[in-house]
Coordinates of C-alpha atoms in Angstrom, one line a residue:
Chain A
M776 CA -7.5 8.2 2.6
T777 CA -8.7 10.8 0.2
R778 CA -10.9 9.9 -2.8
K779 CA -10.8 6.2 -3.8
L780 CA -10.2 5.5 -7.4
L781 CA -11.5 2.0 -7.9
L782 CA -13.9 1.5 -5.1
E783 CA -15.3 5.0 -5.0
H784 CA -18.9 3.9 -5.5
I785 CA -18.7 0.4 -4.0
Q786 CA -21.4 1.3 -1.4
V787 CA -23.9 2.5 -4.0
P788 CA -26.8 0.0 -4.2
D789 CA -27.0 -1.9 -7.5
I790 CA -23.7 -0.4 -8.7
H791 CA -23.3 -3.7 -10.6
T792 CA -26.0 -2.8 -13.0
F793 CA -25.4 -0.7 -16.1
D794 CA -27.8 2.1 -15.3
V795 CA -26.5 2.8 -11.8
Y796 CA -22.9 2.5 -12.9
R797 CA -23.5 4.9 -15.7
K798 CA -25.4 7.4 -13.5
H799 CA -22.3 7.5 -11.2
G800 CA -19.9 8.5 -14.0
G801 CA -19.5 5.1 -15.6
Y802 CA -18.4 4.8 -19.3
R803 CA -17.1 8.4 -19.4
A804 CA -13.6 7.1 -20.1
I805 CA -14.8 5.4 -23.3
E806 CA -16.6 8.6 -24.4
K807 CA -13.5 10.6 -23.7
V808 CA -11.2 8.1 -25.6
L809 CA -13.5 7.5 -28.6
K810 CA -14.3 11.2 -29.1
G811 CA -10.8 12.7 -29.1
M812 CA -7.9 10.3 -28.3
S813 CA -5.9 8.1 -30.5
P814 CA -4.8 4.6 -29.4
D815 CA -1.3 5.9 -28.9
D816 CA -2.6 8.8 -26.7
V817 CA -4.2 6.2 -24.4
V818 CA -1.0 4.2 -24.2
E819 CA 0.8 7.5 -23.4
E820 CA -1.5 8.3 -20.5
V821 CA -1.1 4.8 -19.0
K822 CA 2.7 5.2 -19.3
K823 CA 2.5 8.6 -17.6
S824 CA 0.4 7.1 -14.8
G825 CA 3.3 4.8 -13.8
L826 CA 0.7 2.0 -13.3
R827 CA 2.4 -1.3 -12.5
G828 CA 0.9 -4.7 -13.1
R829 CA -1.4 -5.5 -10.2
G830 CA -1.3 -9.3 -10.6
G831 CA 1.9 -9.7 -8.8
A832 CA 4.9 -9.0 -11.0
G833 CA 4.6 -5.2 -10.8
F834 CA 5.8 -4.7 -14.4
P835 CA 4.8 -1.2 -15.8
T836 CA 1.6 -1.7 -17.7
G837 CA 2.2 1.1 -20.3
M838 CA 5.6 -0.4 -21.2
K839 CA 4.0 -3.8 -21.6
W840 CA 1.5 -2.3 -24.0
S841 CA 4.2 -0.6 -26.0
F842 CA 5.9 -3.9 -26.6
L843 CA 2.9 -5.2 -28.5
A844 CA 3.9 -6.1 -32.1
K845 CA 1.6 -4.7 -34.8
P846 CA 2.2 -6.7 -38.0
E847 CA -0.2 -6.0 -40.9
G848 CA -3.0 -8.4 -41.4
K849 CA -2.7 -10.1 -38.0
S850 CA -5.3 -9.9 -35.2
R851 CA -4.2 -8.5 -31.9
Y852 CA -5.7 -9.7 -28.6
L853 CA -6.2 -8.3 -25.1
V854 CA -6.8 -11.0 -22.5
C855 CA -7.8 -10.2 -19.0
N856 CA -6.2 -12.4 -16.4
A857 CA -9.0 -13.1 -13.9
D858 CA -7.6 -16.5 -12.9
E859 CA -7.1 -15.2 -9.4
S860 CA -5.7 -18.2 -7.4
E861 CA -2.8 -16.9 -5.4
P862 CA -3.6 -17.9 -1.8
G863 CA -4.4 -14.8 0.2
T864 CA -5.7 -12.9 -2.9
F865 CA -9.4 -12.2 -3.5
K866 CA -9.6 -8.6 -4.7
D867 CA -10.4 -9.5 -8.3
R868 CA -13.3 -11.7 -7.3
Y869 CA -14.5 -8.8 -5.2
L870 CA -14.1 -6.3 -8.1
M871 CA -15.9 -8.6 -10.6
T872 CA -18.8 -9.3 -8.1
Y873 CA -19.5 -5.7 -7.2
L874 CA -18.1 -3.6 -10.1
P875 CA -18.3 -5.7 -13.2
H876 CA -18.8 -2.6 -15.4
L877 CA -15.6 -1.0 -14.2
L878 CA -13.7 -4.1 -15.6
I879 CA -15.7 -4.0 -18.8
E880 CA -15.1 -0.3 -19.3
G881 CA -11.4 -0.8 -18.7
M882 CA -11.4 -3.7 -21.2
I883 CA -13.0 -1.5 -23.9
V884 CA -10.6 1.4 -23.4
S885 CA -7.5 -0.9 -23.2
S886 CA -8.7 -2.9 -26.2
F887 CA -9.0 0.3 -28.2
A888 CA -5.5 1.4 -27.1
L889 CA -4.0 -2.0 -28.3
G890 CA -6.1 -2.2 -31.5
A891 CA -7.8 -5.4 -30.4
K892 CA -11.2 -6.3 -32.1
V893 CA -11.9 -9.3 -29.9
S894 CA -10.9 -9.5 -26.3
Y895 CA -11.3 -12.2 -23.6
I896 CA -11.7 -12.2 -19.9
Y897 CA -10.3 -15.5 -18.7
V898 CA -12.0 -16.2 -15.3
R899 CA -11.0 -19.2 -13.2
G900 CA -13.7 -21.9 -13.4
E901 CA -14.5 -21.8 -9.7
M902 CA -15.8 -18.3 -10.2
M903 CA -19.0 -19.3 -12.1
P904 CA -21.1 -16.8 -10.1
Q905 CA -18.7 -14.0 -11.3
I906 CA -18.8 -15.4 -14.9
R907 CA -22.6 -15.0 -14.8
I908 CA -22.3 -11.5 -13.4
L909 CA -19.8 -10.5 -16.2
E910 CA -21.9 -12.0 -19.0
K911 CA -24.9 -10.1 -17.8
A912 CA -23.0 -6.9 -17.6
I913 CA -21.5 -7.4 -21.1
A914 CA -25.0 -7.9 -22.5
E915 CA -26.0 -4.6 -20.8
A916 CA -23.0 -2.7 -22.2
R917 CA -23.7 -4.1 -25.6
N918 CA -27.4 -3.1 -25.5
A919 CA -26.2 0.4 -24.6
G920 CA -23.9 0.6 -27.7
F921 CA -20.6 0.3 -25.8
L922 CA -19.7 -3.0 -27.4
G923 CA -20.3 -4.5 -30.8
K924 CA -20.0 -2.7 -34.2
N925 CA -19.1 1.0 -34.5
I926 CA -19.1 1.9 -30.8
L927 CA -20.5 5.4 -30.3
G928 CA -20.3 6.0 -34.0
S929 CA -16.5 6.0 -33.8
G930 CA -16.0 3.2 -36.3
Y931 CA -14.3 1.0 -33.6
D932 CA -15.6 -2.5 -33.3
L933 CA -15.1 -4.7 -30.3
E934 CA -16.4 -8.1 -29.1
L935 CA -15.8 -9.1 -25.5
Y936 CA -16.1 -12.7 -24.3
V937 CA -15.8 -14.5 -20.9
Q938 CA -13.9 -17.7 -20.9
P939 CA -13.9 -20.1 -17.9
G940 CA -10.8 -21.9 -16.7
G941 CA -10.9 -25.4 -15.1
G942 CA -9.3 -25.0 -11.7
A943 CA -5.5 -24.7 -12.2
Y944 CA -3.4 -22.1 -10.4
I945 CA -0.8 -22.3 -13.1
C946 CA -3.1 -20.6 -15.6
G947 CA -2.4 -17.4 -13.8
E948 CA 0.9 -17.5 -15.6
E949 CA 0.3 -15.6 -18.8
T950 CA 1.5 -18.2 -21.3
A951 CA -0.2 -21.0 -19.4
L952 CA -3.4 -18.9 -19.5
I953 CA -3.1 -18.5 -23.3
E954 CA -2.6 -22.3 -23.7
S955 CA -5.7 -22.8 -21.6
L956 CA -7.7 -20.3 -23.5
E957 CA -6.8 -22.2 -26.7
G958 CA -8.4 -25.3 -25.1
K959 CA -5.2 -27.1 -24.0
R960 CA -3.5 -28.1 -20.7
G961 CA -2.1 -25.0 -18.9
L962 CA 1.5 -25.6 -19.6
P963 CA 3.6 -22.4 -19.6
R964 CA 5.5 -21.8 -22.8
I965 CA 9.2 -21.2 -23.2
K966 CA 9.9 -17.5 -23.7
P967 CA 10.9 -15.9 -26.0
P968 CA 8.8 -15.4 -28.0
F969 CA 6.8 -13.3 -25.5
P970 CA 3.0 -13.0 -25.9
A971 CA 3.5 -9.4 -27.2
I972 CA 5.0 -11.0 -30.3
S973 CA 3.3 -14.4 -30.4
G974 CA 0.6 -15.1 -27.9
L975 CA -3.0 -16.3 -28.4
W976 CA -3.2 -18.3 -31.6
A977 CA 0.3 -17.1 -32.4
C978 CA -1.0 -13.5 -32.6
P979 CA 0.4 -10.5 -30.6
T980 CA -1.3 -10.5 -27.3
V981 CA -1.3 -8.5 -24.0
V982 CA -2.4 -10.2 -20.8
N983 CA -3.3 -7.9 -17.9
N984 CA -4.7 -8.5 -14.4
V985 CA -8.3 -7.5 -13.6
E986 CA -7.2 -4.7 -11.3
S987 CA -4.6 -3.2 -13.8
I988 CA -7.4 -3.0 -16.4
A989 CA -9.8 -1.5 -14.0
A990 CA -7.2 1.1 -13.0
V991 CA -7.1 2.3 -16.7
V992 CA -10.5 3.9 -16.2
P993 CA -9.5 6.5 -13.5
I994 CA -6.2 7.0 -15.4
I995 CA -8.1 8.1 -18.5
N996 CA -10.8 10.1 -16.6
D997 CA -8.3 12.0 -14.5
G998 CA -5.2 11.9 -16.7
G999 CA -2.1 9.9 -16.2
D1000 CA -0.3 12.7 -14.5
E1001 CA -3.1 13.1 -11.9
Y1002 CA -2.9 9.3 -11.2
A1003 CA 0.9 9.5 -10.8
K1004 CA 0.5 12.2 -8.1
R1005 CA -1.1 9.6 -5.9
G1006 CA 1.0 7.0 -4.2
N1007 CA 4.7 7.1 -3.2
G1008 CA 7.6 7.4 -5.6
R1009 CA 7.6 4.7 -8.2
S1010 CA 4.6 3.0 -6.6
T1011 CA 2.0 5.3 -8.0
G1012 CA -1.8 5.3 -7.5
T1013 CA -3.9 3.0 -5.3
K1014 CA -3.9 -0.7 -4.8
L1015 CA -6.5 -3.2 -3.7
I1016 CA -5.2 -5.2 -0.7
S1017 CA -6.8 -8.5 0.2
A1018 CA -6.5 -8.8 4.0
S1019 CA -7.0 -12.2 5.6
G1020 CA -5.9 -14.4 8.4
N1021 CA -6.1 -13.5 12.0
L1022 CA -7.3 -9.9 11.6
M1023 CA -10.2 -8.1 13.3
K1024 CA -11.6 -6.9 9.9
P1025 CA -10.4 -9.0 7.0
G1026 CA -11.6 -7.9 3.6
V1027 CA -10.6 -5.9 0.5
Y1028 CA -9.2 -2.4 1.1
E1029 CA -8.2 0.2 -1.5
I1030 CA -5.1 1.9 -0.1
E1031 CA -3.0 4.7 -1.4
L1032 CA 0.4 3.1 -2.0
G1033 CA 2.8 4.5 0.7
L1034 CA 0.5 3.7 3.6
P1035 CA 2.6 2.4 6.6
V1036 CA 2.1 -1.3 7.1
E1037 CA 1.6 -0.7 10.9
E1038 CA -1.3 1.7 10.1
F1039 CA -2.8 -0.8 7.7
I1040 CA -2.8 -3.6 10.3
Y1041 CA -3.9 -1.6 13.4
S1042 CA -6.0 1.4 12.4
D1043 CA -9.7 1.1 12.5
E1044 CA -10.0 2.4 9.0
Y1045 CA -8.4 -0.8 7.8
C1046 CA -7.8 -4.1 9.5
G1047 CA -8.5 -2.9 13.0
G1048 CA -5.7 -5.0 14.6
I1049 CA -5.2 -8.7 15.4
A1050 CA -8.4 -10.7 16.1
N1051 CA -9.2 -12.0 19.6
G1052 CA -6.9 -9.6 21.3
K1053 CA -3.8 -11.5 20.3
R1054 CA -0.5 -10.3 19.1
L1055 CA 1.0 -10.3 15.6
K1056 CA 3.6 -13.0 14.9
A1057 CA 4.2 -12.8 11.1
V1058 CA 2.8 -11.5 7.8
V1059 CA 2.8 -12.7 4.3
A1060 CA 2.4 -9.4 2.5
G1061 CA 1.8 -10.2 -1.1
G1062 CA 0.2 -13.6 -1.6
S1063 CA 1.5 -17.0 -0.6
S1064 CA 4.5 -16.8 -3.0
V1065 CA 6.3 -13.9 -1.4
P1066 CA 8.7 -14.4 1.6
I1067 CA 7.0 -14.5 5.0
L1068 CA 8.3 -11.9 7.5
P1069 CA 8.2 -11.9 11.3
A1070 CA 6.2 -9.0 12.9
N1071 CA 9.3 -6.9 13.7
L1072 CA 10.5 -7.0 10.1
I1073 CA 7.2 -6.3 8.5
L1074 CA 6.6 -3.2 10.6
K1075 CA 10.1 -1.8 10.3
T1076 CA 13.0 -2.2 7.9
T1077 CA 16.4 -3.2 9.4
S1078 CA 17.5 0.4 9.2
G1079 CA 14.6 1.3 11.5
E1080 CA 12.4 3.0 9.0
N1081 CA 8.6 2.4 9.0
R1082 CA 7.8 -0.3 6.4
L1083 CA 5.4 1.2 3.8
M1084 CA 2.9 -0.5 1.5
T1085 CA 4.9 0.2 -1.7
Y1086 CA 6.8 -2.1 -4.1
E1087 CA 10.1 -0.6 -3.0
S1088 CA 9.6 -0.4 0.8
L1089 CA 8.3 -4.0 1.1
S1090 CA 11.3 -5.3 -0.8
D1091 CA 13.8 -3.2 1.2
G1092 CA 16.4 -5.6 2.5
G1093 CA 16.1 -8.0 -0.4
F1094 CA 15.3 -11.6 0.5
Q1095 CA 17.3 -11.5 3.6
T1096 CA 15.0 -9.1 5.5
G1097 CA 12.4 -7.9 3.0
T1098 CA 9.5 -9.3 1.0
M1099 CA 7.4 -8.2 -1.9
L1100 CA 4.1 -6.4 -2.5
G1101 CA 3.1 -9.1 -5.0
S1102 CA -0.6 -9.3 -5.6
G1103 CA -1.4 -7.6 -2.4
G1104 CA -2.6 -10.8 -0.6
F1105 CA -1.9 -9.7 3.0
I1106 CA -2.1 -12.7 5.4
A1107 CA -1.6 -12.0 9.1
F1108 CA -0.6 -14.7 11.5
D1109 CA -1.3 -14.3 15.3
E1110 CA 0.9 -15.6 18.1
D1111 CA -0.8 -19.0 18.0
A1112 CA -0.2 -19.7 14.4
C1113 CA 2.2 -22.5 13.6
I1114 CA 4.7 -21.5 11.0
V1115 CA 5.7 -25.1 10.2
R1116 CA 2.1 -26.1 9.6
N1117 CA 1.5 -23.1 7.4
T1118 CA 4.6 -23.7 5.4
W1119 CA 3.6 -27.3 4.9
N1120 CA 0.1 -26.1 3.8
F1121 CA 1.7 -23.8 1.2
A1122 CA 4.1 -26.5 0.0
R1123 CA 1.1 -28.9 -0.4
F1124 CA -0.6 -26.2 -2.5
Y1125 CA 2.4 -25.7 -4.8
H1126 CA 2.9 -29.5 -5.2
H1127 CA -0.8 -29.8 -6.1
E1128 CA -0.6 -26.9 -8.6
S1129 CA 2.8 -27.7 -10.3
C1130 CA 2.0 -28.5 -13.9
G1131 CA 4.6 -31.2 -14.0
Q1132 CA 6.5 -29.8 -17.0
C1133 CA 9.8 -29.1 -15.3
S1134 CA 11.4 -31.8 -13.1
P1135 CA 12.8 -29.5 -10.4
C1136 CA 9.3 -28.1 -9.7
R1137 CA 7.4 -31.4 -10.2
E1138 CA 9.7 -33.4 -8.0
G1139 CA 10.9 -30.7 -5.7
T1140 CA 7.5 -29.4 -4.6
G1141 CA 6.6 -33.0 -3.7
W1142 CA 9.7 -33.5 -1.7
M1143 CA 9.2 -30.3 0.2
E1144 CA 5.6 -31.2 1.0
K1145 CA 6.7 -34.6 2.3
V1146 CA 9.6 -33.3 4.4
L1147 CA 7.4 -30.5 5.9
H1148 CA 4.7 -33.0 6.6
R1149 CA 7.0 -35.2 8.7
L1150 CA 8.4 -32.2 10.5
E1151 CA 4.9 -31.0 11.4
Y1152 CA 3.8 -34.4 12.5
G1153 CA 6.8 -35.1 14.8
H1154 CA 8.8 -37.4 12.6
G1155 CA 11.4 -34.9 11.4
Q1156 CA 15.1 -34.8 11.9
M1157 CA 17.4 -31.8 12.3
S1158 CA 18.9 -32.5 8.9
D1159 CA 15.5 -32.1 7.3
I1160 CA 15.7 -28.4 7.7
D1161 CA 18.8 -28.0 5.6
L1162 CA 17.4 -30.6 3.2
L1163 CA 14.4 -28.3 2.6
L1164 CA 16.7 -25.3 1.9
D1165 CA 18.7 -27.5 -0.5
V1166 CA 15.6 -28.6 -2.4
S1167 CA 14.2 -25.1 -2.5
K1168 CA 17.5 -23.8 -4.0
K1169 CA 17.5 -26.4 -6.6
I1170 CA 14.0 -25.5 -7.8
E1171 CA 14.5 -21.7 -7.7
G1172 CA 15.5 -20.3 -11.1
N1173 CA 15.5 -23.8 -12.8
T1174 CA 12.0 -23.8 -14.2
I1175 CA 10.3 -22.4 -17.3
C1176 CA 7.8 -20.3 -15.3
P1177 CA 7.9 -18.6 -11.9
L1178 CA 5.8 -21.2 -10.1
G1179 CA 9.0 -22.9 -9.1
D1180 CA 10.3 -19.7 -7.4
A1181 CA 6.9 -19.2 -5.9
A1182 CA 7.1 -22.6 -4.3
A1183 CA 10.7 -22.2 -3.1
W1184 CA 10.5 -18.7 -1.5
P1185 CA 7.9 -19.4 1.2
V1186 CA 9.8 -22.4 2.4
A1187 CA 13.2 -20.7 2.3
S1188 CA 12.0 -17.6 4.1
A1189 CA 10.1 -19.5 6.8
I1190 CA 13.3 -21.3 7.7
R1191 CA 15.4 -18.1 7.4
H1192 CA 13.2 -16.3 9.9
F1193 CA 11.7 -19.1 12.0
R1194 CA 14.4 -21.7 12.1
D1195 CA 14.1 -22.1 15.9
E1196 CA 10.5 -23.1 15.5
F1197 CA 11.4 -25.7 12.9
E1198 CA 14.1 -27.0 15.3
W1199 CA 11.6 -27.1 18.2
H1200 CA 9.4 -29.3 16.1
V1201 CA 12.3 -31.8 15.8
T1202 CA 13.4 -31.6 19.5
H1203 CA 9.9 -31.5 21.0
P1204 CA 7.8 -33.7 18.6
K1205 CA 5.2 -34.6 21.2
E1206 CA 4.8 -31.1 22.5
A1207 CA 4.6 -29.8 18.9
M1208 CA 1.5 -31.9 18.3
E1209 CA -0.2 -30.5 21.4
R1210 CA 0.6 -26.8 21.4
N1211 CA 2.1 -24.1 19.2
Y1212 CA 5.6 -22.6 19.6
G1213 CA 4.2 -19.1 20.3
L1214 CA 6.0 -15.8 19.7
A1215 CA 9.5 -16.6 20.8
N1216 CA 11.8 -13.8 19.8
Y1217 CA 9.9 -12.3 16.9
A1218 CA 7.4 -10.6 19.2
N1219 CA 5.3 -7.7 18.0
P1220 CA 7.4 -4.6 18.8
L1221 CA 4.3 -2.5 19.2
S1222 CA 3.6 -1.8 22.8
Q1223 CA 0.1 -2.2 24.1
T1224 CA -0.2 1.6 24.4
M1225 CA 0.6 2.1 20.8
Q1226 CA -2.1 -0.4 19.8
N1227 CA -4.5 1.6 21.9
V1228 CA -3.6 4.7 20.0
Y1229 CA -4.6 3.0 16.8
Q1230 CA -7.8 1.7 18.1
K1231 CA -9.1 4.9 19.5
Chain B
M1481 CA -7.5 -43.1 -13.8
L1482 CA -9.9 -43.6 -16.7
K1483 CA -11.8 -46.8 -16.3
L1484 CA -12.9 -47.4 -19.8
T1485 CA -15.1 -50.4 -19.0
E1486 CA -17.5 -48.7 -16.6
N1487 CA -19.0 -46.3 -19.1
E1488 CA -22.6 -45.4 -19.1
K1489 CA -24.3 -44.7 -22.4
V1490 CA -24.3 -41.0 -23.1
K1491 CA -26.3 -39.1 -25.7
F1492 CA -26.2 -35.4 -25.6
S1493 CA -29.7 -33.8 -25.8
P1494 CA -30.5 -31.3 -28.5
A1495 CA -30.8 -28.7 -25.8
L1496 CA -27.2 -29.4 -24.6
I1497 CA -25.9 -29.4 -28.1
A1498 CA -27.6 -26.0 -28.7
K1499 CA -25.6 -24.7 -25.7
F1500 CA -22.4 -26.0 -27.3
D1501 CA -23.3 -24.3 -30.6
A1502 CA -23.9 -21.0 -28.8
I1503 CA -20.3 -21.1 -27.5
I1504 CA -18.4 -22.1 -30.7
S1505 CA -20.6 -20.2 -33.2
H1506 CA -19.0 -16.8 -32.6
R1507 CA -16.6 -16.6 -29.7
Y1508 CA -13.4 -17.9 -31.5
P1509 CA -11.8 -17.4 -34.9
V1510 CA -12.4 -19.8 -37.7
G1511 CA -10.4 -23.0 -37.2
K1512 CA -9.8 -22.3 -33.5
L1513 CA -12.9 -24.0 -32.1
K1514 CA -10.9 -26.2 -29.8
A1515 CA -10.9 -23.2 -27.5
G1516 CA -14.5 -24.2 -26.7
L1517 CA -13.3 -27.3 -25.0
L1518 CA -13.2 -26.0 -21.4
P1519 CA -16.6 -24.3 -21.5
I1520 CA -18.1 -27.4 -23.1
L1521 CA -16.7 -29.7 -20.5
H1522 CA -18.2 -27.5 -17.8
L1523 CA -21.6 -27.9 -19.5
V1524 CA -21.2 -31.7 -19.7
Q1525 CA -20.3 -31.8 -16.0
A1526 CA -23.3 -29.6 -15.1
E1527 CA -25.6 -32.0 -17.0
Y1528 CA -24.2 -35.4 -15.8
G1529 CA -22.4 -34.5 -12.6
W1530 CA -19.1 -35.8 -14.0
V1531 CA -17.3 -36.2 -17.3
S1532 CA -17.3 -39.9 -18.4
P1533 CA -14.8 -41.2 -21.0
E1534 CA -17.8 -41.7 -23.3
A1535 CA -18.9 -38.1 -22.9
M1536 CA -15.4 -37.0 -23.6
D1537 CA -15.3 -39.1 -26.8
Q1538 CA -18.5 -37.4 -28.0
V1539 CA -17.1 -34.0 -27.1
A1540 CA -14.0 -34.9 -29.3
D1541 CA -16.4 -35.8 -32.1
Y1542 CA -18.3 -32.6 -31.7
L1543 CA -15.2 -30.4 -31.8
D1544 CA -13.5 -32.6 -34.4
I1545 CA -10.4 -33.2 -32.3
K1546 CA -8.8 -36.4 -31.1
P1547 CA -10.2 -38.0 -28.0
I1548 CA -6.8 -37.7 -26.3
E1549 CA -7.0 -34.0 -26.6
V1550 CA -10.1 -34.1 -24.5
Y1551 CA -8.7 -36.6 -22.0
E1552 CA -5.5 -34.7 -21.4
V1553 CA -7.5 -31.5 -20.7
A1554 CA -10.1 -33.1 -18.5
T1555 CA -7.4 -34.9 -16.4
F1556 CA -5.3 -31.7 -16.1
Y1557 CA -7.9 -29.4 -14.6
T1558 CA -9.0 -30.3 -11.1
M1559 CA -12.6 -29.1 -11.5
F1560 CA -13.6 -32.0 -13.7
F1561 CA -14.7 -35.1 -12.0
L1562 CA -13.5 -38.3 -13.7
K1563 CA -15.9 -40.6 -11.7
P1564 CA -19.5 -40.2 -10.5
Q1565 CA -19.9 -37.9 -7.5
G1566 CA -22.8 -37.2 -5.1
K1567 CA -25.5 -34.9 -6.3
Y1568 CA -23.9 -32.1 -4.1
V1569 CA -20.2 -32.0 -3.9
L1570 CA -19.0 -29.9 -1.0
E1571 CA -15.6 -28.4 -2.1
V1572 CA -13.9 -27.0 1.0
C1573 CA -10.9 -24.6 0.6
R1574 CA -8.0 -25.9 2.6
T1575 CA -5.2 -23.5 1.7
G1576 CA -3.3 -20.9 3.7
P1577 CA -5.8 -18.4 5.3
C1578 CA -8.7 -21.0 5.3
G1579 CA -6.3 -23.4 7.0
L1580 CA -5.4 -20.7 9.6
V1581 CA -9.0 -20.1 10.7
G1582 CA -10.3 -23.7 10.8
A1583 CA -10.6 -25.4 7.4
D1584 CA -9.4 -28.7 8.9
K1585 CA -12.0 -28.6 11.6
I1586 CA -14.7 -27.9 9.0
M1587 CA -13.6 -30.8 6.9
G1588 CA -13.5 -33.1 9.9
H1589 CA -17.0 -32.1 10.8
I1590 CA -18.2 -32.7 7.2
E1591 CA -16.6 -36.1 7.2
K1592 CA -18.2 -37.0 10.6
T1593 CA -21.6 -35.7 9.6
L1594 CA -21.8 -37.3 6.2
G1595 CA -20.1 -40.5 7.3
V1596 CA -17.9 -40.7 4.2
K1597 CA -14.3 -40.1 3.5
E1598 CA -13.0 -37.4 1.1
G1599 CA -13.9 -38.4 -2.5
E1600 CA -16.5 -41.0 -1.4
V1601 CA -20.3 -40.7 -2.1
T1602 CA -23.0 -41.1 0.7
S1603 CA -25.2 -44.2 0.3
D1604 CA -28.2 -42.1 -0.7
G1605 CA -26.1 -40.6 -3.6
L1606 CA -26.7 -37.1 -2.3
F1607 CA -23.3 -36.0 -1.1
S1608 CA -19.6 -36.2 -1.6
W1609 CA -16.9 -33.8 -0.4
R1610 CA -13.3 -32.9 -0.9
G1611 CA -10.6 -30.4 0.0
V1612 CA -9.7 -28.0 -2.7
E1613 CA -7.0 -25.3 -3.1
C1614 CA -7.5 -21.6 -2.6
L1615 CA -11.0 -20.4 -3.8
A1616 CA -10.0 -16.7 -3.7
A1617 CA -12.3 -15.9 -0.8
C1618 CA -9.6 -15.7 2.0
G1619 CA -11.2 -12.7 3.7
M1620 CA -14.4 -14.8 4.3
A1621 CA -12.6 -17.9 5.4
P1622 CA -13.4 -20.7 5.9
V1623 CA -15.3 -21.2 2.7
L1624 CA -16.7 -24.0 0.5
Q1625 CA -18.6 -24.1 -2.8
I1626 CA -21.0 -26.4 -4.4
G1627 CA -21.4 -27.0 -8.2
P1628 CA -22.8 -26.8 -10.8
E1629 CA -23.6 -23.2 -9.8
Y1630 CA -20.5 -23.0 -7.7
T1631 CA -22.2 -20.9 -5.0
Y1632 CA -19.9 -19.8 -2.3
Y1633 CA -20.7 -20.4 1.4
E1634 CA -18.5 -18.2 3.6
H1635 CA -17.5 -17.7 7.2
L1636 CA -18.3 -21.4 7.9
T1637 CA -19.0 -22.8 11.3
E1638 CA -20.0 -26.3 12.3
E1639 CA -23.6 -25.0 12.8
K1640 CA -23.7 -23.5 9.3
I1641 CA -22.5 -26.9 7.9
D1642 CA -25.3 -28.7 9.7
Q1643 CA -27.9 -26.3 8.4
L1644 CA -26.5 -26.4 4.9
I1645 CA -26.6 -30.2 4.8
K1646 CA -30.1 -30.2 6.2
D1647 CA -31.3 -27.6 3.6
L1648 CA -29.7 -29.6 0.7
K1649 CA -31.4 -32.8 1.9
N1650 CA -34.8 -31.1 1.9
K1651 CA -34.2 -29.4 -1.5

């Protein structure tokens, strides 16, 4: 791809330090903003950029900002959601490890735009190494006059703090995150009121993902219109994709939205194909919560068009034959991966992470885990497959927060696309313990010659 | 879960209390100091290896909140240990991508090598282990981490586990 926007300087040694980051154009966005832009100008640029929330929901960031209430005499807060816990997603940890100052610069610009005087980066507790990196970087930025009182003589004051979580996936949901930041259990709140009206300590609050906040920096440097020229249609700009599973080269890649999925998987510039010379069986394209798709459907839509890495193309076909871009957690499954086992693994995750507030999720995730466990271990019945679908339908849409949906979708989609593999686990319980089902009829439509073309 | 009879006496050192003070002195607005609860529980666990009921009571005193407000938080978040652990707790990611590339094998190897089941402590008090959910390092799977620094160990193999356990024993 042409110039990267977030990871442009990722290879520069010591880019995590203030001096090196500054030497490579760092903190220019703050200078530009504080020396000639109003907060509303900044919001306007972000709106023009078309940036959509990079945490998973894809809601336009500029619009989210413009919802923020501004009552007299009340503090406003910006909280960065660095509670990255969605299985398959590890881009934020990467960004914080190698480019902490990009996040801090984005936080300062965004806090100015929203009129926040105190902002927090809520980092999941397991990322203590990243918390130490961020705290060091914040101290450096402060020493250089980019944080604290009267930043660059502009009269704008900002304090930035890092807050650790305690190991709970649910705190990635913004109202649970706010509860957790207040020192309570991470139980999602009933909305409305939305955080933009009543968030942290009942004050107007914006919660944004790490990558969204980092993207504000190139948006300000280049202008929102420039950013919107990148990408494809309403999926503007670039996106960090966390690639994992059975790939030749798993890792974090910055892609221009609109890249064909096929090219992302097979070209040497990105994942370099499937590991160990095997064939692709299925893909979870946007973190564990989004529907799993078999290889043929992830590479092409049902109308025969190439599937692209955009919000729109990945969701083409709805839940019947499409999926979602989500957080960009791209998990590839090779021909030997067991879909039933993986679905059980995900169901166990959601059962473990359900906060327990809503009965459909608390009970339903446990049921799904149990039923999938018995299917995987050869004690299942044919009726269990429809039972799973029934339970998943009863969770979906019946909970306060989206964790219920996130738990239901992987199960429902796995059965939708791989029902024969579930049935095989029932009809061949002994065999299922010894070998995997293989590719069956969702084979990789790419011929060997096409794969050779990509790996030239 | 809380065994209130097995408490050991806890008295926070002045150095530890100074760390608490550093958190609540400026980070949060007046009257909202409860927000310091999670960072303080992390500090307690780093000091003692777990958060005992007595330590939780003292945290409640320190923050001027009810003990139940500390218990409910410590029991909700999975990082806090509610009973004593080994000096080194190997926390192995077991979710999705790690599961795809061999987390079960890694956990099996750890169980065999240490000779204790998940959640149990070795007789020398050095080790315990458990499976945890996604650690956000899927591209480097399989992974584990060890507190209180929570250092990540990536691309695990059985040989790397053997070496790690050997290194920790000699530390």
